[in-house]
Amino acid sequence: MEYIIIIISAVFVNNIVLVQFLGICPFLGVSNKIETAMGMGGAVTFVMTISAIVTYLVMYFVLIPLGIAYMQTVAYILVIAALVQMVEIILKKVSPALYQALGVFLPLITTNCTILGVAILLVQKEFNLLESVVFAVSTAVGFALALVVFAGIRESLDLVDLPKGMKGAPIALVTAGILALAFMGFAGIV
């Protein structure tokens, strides 16, 4: 039951983008097309899951035993940067089209505060390794869900005749706000 609560909470109730406001840059930048949003969601899911495992191990088997837990942020940034480079190399070989579609946003995963934020939240919440993985995957699914839903709405908005002052970023921000309000409606569930 505890894992179900973690999953529902991470995906809907405390959505990392729409409720905690982490990862806004890729949320707004990669959400023009559903295909790109799904690719970014997949890349973030992979990196977040692997980084949760590696950062957990680094924290509890390196930093704490050596008495240098204060180096957590620096160590996590290095781990995440290395993992993103690995994902970039894999995508370049496996799916060149997706690699091209993500373009400059793939290296932005390195500085995506969602990845680093989740790694830090795992320590703050004092999750064990399995709970950490469940939380990381659920948070990434929540990120991907918000990204894909937002991309779908933005694709539909391209077909609507909007006033000149609302085209582009203004309507995207209004839509993101309404979507955040919708996700906040899940607050009473858990």
PDB file of C-alpha atoms in Angstrom:
ATOM      1  CA  MET A   1       0.000   0.000   0.000  1.00  0.00           C
ATOM      2  CA  GLU A   2       2.896   2.348   0.777  1.00  0.00           C
ATOM      3  CA  TYR A   3       4.219   2.046  -2.788  1.00  0.00           C
ATOM      4  CA  ILE A   4       0.793   2.832  -4.258  1.00  0.00           C
ATOM      5  CA  ILE A   5       0.680   5.999  -2.167  1.00  0.00           C
ATOM      6  CA  ILE A   6       4.155   6.965  -3.394  1.00  0.00           C
ATOM      7  CA  ILE A   7       3.096   6.387  -7.012  1.00  0.00           C
ATOM      8  CA  ILE A   8      -0.193   8.324  -6.835  1.00  0.00           C
ATOM      9  CA  SER A   9       1.432  11.122  -4.877  1.00  0.00           C
ATOM     10  CA  ALA A  10       4.366  11.510  -7.263  1.00  0.00           C
ATOM     11  CA  VAL A  11       2.333  11.311 -10.487  1.00  0.00           C
ATOM     12  CA  PHE A  12      -0.747  13.329  -9.590  1.00  0.00           C
ATOM     13  CA  VAL A  13      -0.811  14.971  -6.162  1.00  0.00           C
ATOM     14  CA  ASN A  14       2.750  16.347  -6.034  1.00  0.00           C
ATOM     15  CA  ASN A  15       3.506  16.452  -9.758  1.00  0.00           C
ATOM     16  CA  ILE A  16       7.071  17.665 -10.045  1.00  0.00           C
ATOM     17  CA  VAL A  17       6.282  20.220 -12.787  1.00  0.00           C
ATOM     18  CA  LEU A  18       2.750  21.369 -12.116  1.00  0.00           C
ATOM     19  CA  VAL A  19       2.733  21.412  -8.311  1.00  0.00           C
ATOM     20  CA  GLN A  20       6.386  21.678  -7.254  1.00  0.00           C
ATOM     21  CA  PHE A  21       7.395  23.797 -10.288  1.00  0.00           C
ATOM     22  CA  LEU A  22      10.648  21.969 -11.029  1.00  0.00           C
ATOM     23  CA  GLY A  23      11.570  21.413 -14.674  1.00  0.00           C
ATOM     24  CA  ILE A  24       9.670  24.345 -16.124  1.00  0.00           C
ATOM     25  CA  CYS A  25      12.316  25.014 -18.814  1.00  0.00           C
ATOM     26  CA  PRO A  26      11.932  21.660 -20.613  1.00  0.00           C
ATOM     27  CA  PHE A  27       8.203  21.708 -19.848  1.00  0.00           C
ATOM     28  CA  LEU A  28       7.766  24.893 -21.862  1.00  0.00           C
ATOM     29  CA  GLY A  29      10.576  24.271 -24.352  1.00  0.00           C
ATOM     30  CA  VAL A  30       9.888  20.722 -25.511  1.00  0.00           C
ATOM     31  CA  SER A  31       6.120  20.787 -25.459  1.00  0.00           C
ATOM     32  CA  ASN A  32       5.433  21.991 -29.002  1.00  0.00           C
ATOM     33  CA  LYS A  33       4.913  18.476 -30.403  1.00  0.00           C
ATOM     34  CA  ILE A  34       3.653  15.313 -28.743  1.00  0.00           C
ATOM     35  CA  GLU A  35       6.410  13.179 -30.306  1.00  0.00           C
ATOM     36  CA  THR A  36       9.160  15.387 -28.900  1.00  0.00           C
ATOM     37  CA  ALA A  37       7.422  15.534 -25.526  1.00  0.00           C
ATOM     38  CA  MET A  38       7.205  11.736 -25.397  1.00  0.00           C
ATOM     39  CA  GLY A  39      10.885  11.454 -26.314  1.00  0.00           C
ATOM     40  CA  MET A  40      11.880  13.922 -23.623  1.00  0.00           C
ATOM     41  CA  GLY A  41       9.634  12.137 -21.126  1.00  0.00           C
ATOM     42  CA  GLY A  42      11.311   8.843 -21.952  1.00  0.00           C
ATOM     43  CA  ALA A  43      14.799  10.308 -21.687  1.00  0.00           C
ATOM     44  CA  VAL A  44      13.977  11.966 -18.362  1.00  0.00           C
ATOM     45  CA  THR A  45      12.428   8.734 -17.065  1.00  0.00           C
ATOM     46  CA  PHE A  46      15.533   6.756 -17.948  1.00  0.00           C
ATOM     47  CA  VAL A  47      17.966   9.304 -16.530  1.00  0.00           C
ATOM     48  CA  MET A  48      15.903   9.924 -13.399  1.00  0.00           C
ATOM     49  CA  THR A  49      15.571   6.216 -12.616  1.00  0.00           C
ATOM     50  CA  ILE A  50      19.260   5.471 -13.109  1.00  0.00           C
ATOM     51  CA  SER A  51      20.314   8.649 -11.282  1.00  0.00           C
ATOM     52  CA  ALA A  52      18.075   7.766  -8.323  1.00  0.00           C
ATOM     53  CA  ILE A  53      19.820   4.415  -7.967  1.00  0.00           C
ATOM     54  CA  VAL A  54      23.329   5.782  -8.454  1.00  0.00           C
ATOM     55  CA  THR A  55      22.863   8.853  -6.253  1.00  0.00           C
ATOM     56  CA  TYR A  56      21.336   6.707  -3.501  1.00  0.00           C
ATOM     57  CA  LEU A  57      24.361   4.424  -3.609  1.00  0.00           C
ATOM     58  CA  VAL A  58      26.771   7.374  -3.723  1.00  0.00           C
ATOM     59  CA  MET A  59      25.076   9.014  -0.732  1.00  0.00           C
ATOM     60  CA  TYR A  60      24.805   5.983   1.525  1.00  0.00           C
ATOM     61  CA  PHE A  61      27.963   4.100   0.516  1.00  0.00           C
ATOM     62  CA  VAL A  62      30.393   6.928  -0.237  1.00  0.00           C
ATOM     63  CA  LEU A  63      29.411  10.339   1.098  1.00  0.00           C
ATOM     64  CA  ILE A  64      27.977   9.381   4.507  1.00  0.00           C
ATOM     65  CA  PRO A  65      30.692   6.803   5.374  1.00  0.00           C
ATOM     66  CA  LEU A  66      33.402   9.325   4.455  1.00  0.00           C
ATOM     67  CA  GLY A  67      31.669  12.055   6.447  1.00  0.00           C
ATOM     68  CA  ILE A  68      31.273  14.312   3.419  1.00  0.00           C
ATOM     69  CA  ALA A  69      27.509  14.329   2.999  1.00  0.00           C
ATOM     70  CA  TYR A  70      27.749  18.090   2.494  1.00  0.00           C
ATOM     71  CA  MET A  71      29.214  17.308  -0.967  1.00  0.00           C
ATOM     72  CA  GLN A  72      25.863  15.803  -1.982  1.00  0.00           C
ATOM     73  CA  THR A  73      24.916  18.443  -4.556  1.00  0.00           C
ATOM     74  CA  VAL A  74      28.304  18.438  -6.288  1.00  0.00           C
ATOM     75  CA  ALA A  75      28.407  14.644  -6.401  1.00  0.00           C
ATOM     76  CA  TYR A  76      24.854  14.452  -7.732  1.00  0.00           C
ATOM     77  CA  ILE A  77      25.553  16.984 -10.484  1.00  0.00           C
ATOM     78  CA  LEU A  78      28.576  14.960 -11.626  1.00  0.00           C
ATOM     79  CA  VAL A  79      26.596  11.705 -11.613  1.00  0.00           C
ATOM     80  CA  ILE A  80      23.690  13.240 -13.545  1.00  0.00           C
ATOM     81  CA  ALA A  81      26.012  14.845 -16.112  1.00  0.00           C
ATOM     82  CA  ALA A  82      27.694  11.489 -16.743  1.00  0.00           C
ATOM     83  CA  LEU A  83      24.342   9.709 -17.101  1.00  0.00           C
ATOM     84  CA  VAL A  84      23.055  12.288 -19.578  1.00  0.00           C
ATOM     85  CA  GLN A  85      26.159  11.849 -21.703  1.00  0.00           C
ATOM     86  CA  MET A  86      25.482   8.112 -21.709  1.00  0.00           C
ATOM     87  CA  VAL A  87      21.849   8.650 -22.774  1.00  0.00           C
ATOM     88  CA  GLU A  88      22.978  11.027 -25.515  1.00  0.00           C
ATOM     89  CA  ILE A  89      25.408   8.466 -26.927  1.00  0.00           C
ATOM     90  CA  ILE A  90      22.785   5.698 -26.796  1.00  0.00           C
ATOM     91  CA  LEU A  91      20.096   7.835 -28.474  1.00  0.00           C
ATOM     92  CA  LYS A  92      22.498   8.930 -31.186  1.00  0.00           C
ATOM     93  CA  LYS A  93      23.135   5.291 -32.114  1.00  0.00           C
ATOM     94  CA  VAL A  94      19.707   3.764 -31.465  1.00  0.00           C
ATOM     95  CA  SER A  95      17.340   6.524 -32.586  1.00  0.00           C
ATOM     96  CA  PRO A  96      18.960   9.290 -34.650  1.00  0.00           C
ATOM     97  CA  ALA A  97      15.531  10.790 -35.423  1.00  0.00           C
ATOM     98  CA  LEU A  98      14.705  11.173 -31.728  1.00  0.00           C
ATOM     99  CA  TYR A  99      18.215  12.494 -31.107  1.00  0.00           C
ATOM    100  CA  GLN A 100      17.663  15.153 -33.796  1.00  0.00           C
ATOM    101  CA  ALA A 101      14.170  15.950 -32.521  1.00  0.00           C
ATOM    102  CA  LEU A 102      15.423  16.562 -28.985  1.00  0.00           C
ATOM    103  CA  GLY A 103      18.294  18.660 -30.307  1.00  0.00           C
ATOM    104  CA  VAL A 104      19.571  21.074 -27.703  1.00  0.00           C
ATOM    105  CA  PHE A 105      17.125  19.847 -25.059  1.00  0.00           C
ATOM    106  CA  LEU A 106      18.954  16.572 -24.467  1.00  0.00           C
ATOM    107  CA  PRO A 107      22.005  18.295 -22.966  1.00  0.00           C
ATOM    108  CA  LEU A 108      19.558  20.415 -20.957  1.00  0.00           C
ATOM    109  CA  ILE A 109      18.617  17.276 -19.004  1.00  0.00           C
ATOM    110  CA  THR A 110      22.023  17.717 -17.347  1.00  0.00           C
ATOM    111  CA  THR A 111      20.852  20.994 -15.850  1.00  0.00           C
ATOM    112  CA  ASN A 112      17.231  19.900 -15.470  1.00  0.00           C
ATOM    113  CA  CYS A 113      16.389  20.749 -11.901  1.00  0.00           C
ATOM    114  CA  THR A 114      13.821  17.923 -11.893  1.00  0.00           C
ATOM    115  CA  ILE A 115      16.546  15.270 -11.960  1.00  0.00           C
ATOM    116  CA  LEU A 116      18.632  16.947  -9.264  1.00  0.00           C
ATOM    117  CA  GLY A 117      15.537  17.829  -7.245  1.00  0.00           C
ATOM    118  CA  VAL A 118      14.354  14.227  -7.137  1.00  0.00           C
ATOM    119  CA  ALA A 119      17.805  13.005  -6.108  1.00  0.00           C
ATOM    120  CA  ILE A 120      17.817  15.467  -3.216  1.00  0.00           C
ATOM    121  CA  LEU A 121      14.184  14.713  -2.282  1.00  0.00           C
ATOM    122  CA  LEU A 122      15.047  11.018  -1.952  1.00  0.00           C
ATOM    123  CA  VAL A 123      17.501  11.823   0.821  1.00  0.00           C
ATOM    124  CA  GLN A 124      15.138  14.292   2.502  1.00  0.00           C
ATOM    125  CA  LYS A 125      12.272  11.784   2.492  1.00  0.00           C
ATOM    126  CA  GLU A 126      14.613   9.069   3.827  1.00  0.00           C
ATOM    127  CA  PHE A 127      13.436   6.479   1.324  1.00  0.00           C
ATOM    128  CA  ASN A 128      15.151   3.110   1.071  1.00  0.00           C
ATOM    129  CA  LEU A 129      16.503   1.994  -2.321  1.00  0.00           C
ATOM    130  CA  LEU A 130      13.271   0.381  -3.552  1.00  0.00           C
ATOM    131  CA  GLU A 131      11.148   3.325  -2.429  1.00  0.00           C
ATOM    132  CA  SER A 132      13.652   5.641  -4.116  1.00  0.00           C
ATOM    133  CA  VAL A 133      13.315   3.816  -7.418  1.00  0.00           C
ATOM    134  CA  VAL A 134       9.506   3.770  -7.194  1.00  0.00           C
ATOM    135  CA  PHE A 135       9.456   7.483  -6.359  1.00  0.00           C
ATOM    136  CA  ALA A 136      11.883   8.356  -9.166  1.00  0.00           C
ATOM    137  CA  VAL A 137       9.992   6.356 -11.793  1.00  0.00           C
ATOM    138  CA  SER A 138       6.648   7.745 -10.614  1.00  0.00           C
ATOM    139  CA  THR A 139       7.948  11.301 -10.616  1.00  0.00           C
ATOM    140  CA  ALA A 140       9.338  10.817 -14.113  1.00  0.00           C
ATOM    141  CA  VAL A 141       6.012   9.378 -15.283  1.00  0.00           C
ATOM    142  CA  GLY A 142       4.269  12.399 -13.760  1.00  0.00           C
ATOM    143  CA  PHE A 143       6.714  14.698 -15.567  1.00  0.00           C
ATOM    144  CA  ALA A 144       6.141  12.861 -18.850  1.00  0.00           C
ATOM    145  CA  LEU A 145       2.368  12.869 -18.370  1.00  0.00           C
ATOM    146  CA  ALA A 146       2.306  16.626 -17.759  1.00  0.00           C
ATOM    147  CA  LEU A 147       4.616  17.188 -20.726  1.00  0.00           C
ATOM    148  CA  VAL A 148       2.571  15.076 -23.150  1.00  0.00           C
ATOM    149  CA  VAL A 149      -0.781  16.512 -22.021  1.00  0.00           C
ATOM    150  CA  PHE A 150       0.605  20.026 -22.331  1.00  0.00           C
ATOM    151  CA  ALA A 151       2.039  19.242 -25.784  1.00  0.00           C
ATOM    152  CA  GLY A 152      -1.334  17.906 -26.917  1.00  0.00           C
ATOM    153  CA  ILE A 153      -3.058  21.055 -25.747  1.00  0.00           C
ATOM    154  CA  ARG A 154      -0.445  23.237 -27.441  1.00  0.00           C
ATOM    155  CA  GLU A 155      -0.847  21.325 -30.716  1.00  0.00           C
ATOM    156  CA  SER A 156      -4.602  21.930 -30.518  1.00  0.00           C
ATOM    157  CA  LEU A 157      -4.054  25.604 -29.758  1.00  0.00           C
ATOM    158  CA  ASP A 158      -2.062  25.954 -32.992  1.00  0.00           C
ATOM    159  CA  LEU A 159      -5.297  25.237 -34.861  1.00  0.00           C
ATOM    160  CA  VAL A 160      -7.266  27.935 -33.015  1.00  0.00           C
ATOM    161  CA  ASP A 161      -7.452  31.541 -34.120  1.00  0.00           C
ATOM    162  CA  LEU A 162      -6.036  33.418 -31.118  1.00  0.00           C
ATOM    163  CA  PRO A 163      -5.589  37.150 -30.652  1.00  0.00           C
ATOM    164  CA  LYS A 164      -2.124  38.267 -31.750  1.00  0.00           C
ATOM    165  CA  GLY A 165      -1.083  39.144 -28.181  1.00  0.00           C
ATOM    166  CA  MET A 166      -1.919  35.655 -26.894  1.00  0.00           C
ATOM    167  CA  LYS A 167      -0.035  33.602 -29.479  1.00  0.00           C
ATOM    168  CA  GLY A 168       3.071  31.697 -28.413  1.00  0.00           C
ATOM    169  CA  ALA A 169       4.358  32.078 -24.869  1.00  0.00           C
ATOM    170  CA  PRO A 170       1.369  33.939 -23.349  1.00  0.00           C
ATOM    171  CA  ILE A 171      -1.182  31.231 -24.188  1.00  0.00           C
ATOM    172  CA  ALA A 172       1.356  28.546 -23.191  1.00  0.00           C
ATOM    173  CA  LEU A 173       1.747  30.097 -19.747  1.00  0.00           C
ATOM    174  CA  VAL A 174      -2.009  30.520 -19.278  1.00  0.00           C
ATOM    175  CA  THR A 175      -2.526  26.905 -20.336  1.00  0.00           C
ATOM    176  CA  ALA A 176       0.223  25.703 -17.978  1.00  0.00           C
ATOM    177  CA  GLY A 177      -1.452  27.579 -15.132  1.00  0.00           C
ATOM    178  CA  ILE A 178      -4.826  25.989 -15.848  1.00  0.00           C
ATOM    179  CA  LEU A 179      -3.196  22.556 -16.120  1.00  0.00           C
ATOM    180  CA  ALA A 180      -1.467  23.144 -12.763  1.00  0.00           C
ATOM    181  CA  LEU A 181      -4.823  24.022 -11.217  1.00  0.00           C
ATOM    182  CA  ALA A 182      -6.296  20.817 -12.624  1.00  0.00           C
ATOM    183  CA  PHE A 183      -3.499  18.730 -11.067  1.00  0.00           C
ATOM    184  CA  MET A 184      -3.919  20.558  -7.749  1.00  0.00           C
ATOM    185  CA  GLY A 185      -7.425  19.119  -7.694  1.00  0.00           C
ATOM    186  CA  PHE A 186      -5.828  15.756  -6.839  1.00  0.00           C
ATOM    187  CA  ALA A 187      -4.507  17.198  -3.543  1.00  0.00           C
ATOM    188  CA  GLY A 188      -7.129  15.503  -1.371  1.00  0.00           C
ATOM    189  CA  ILE A 189      -6.452  11.983  -2.642  1.00  0.00           C
ATOM    190  CA  VAL A 190      -3.376  11.144  -0.570  1.00  0.00           C
TER     191      VAL A 190
END
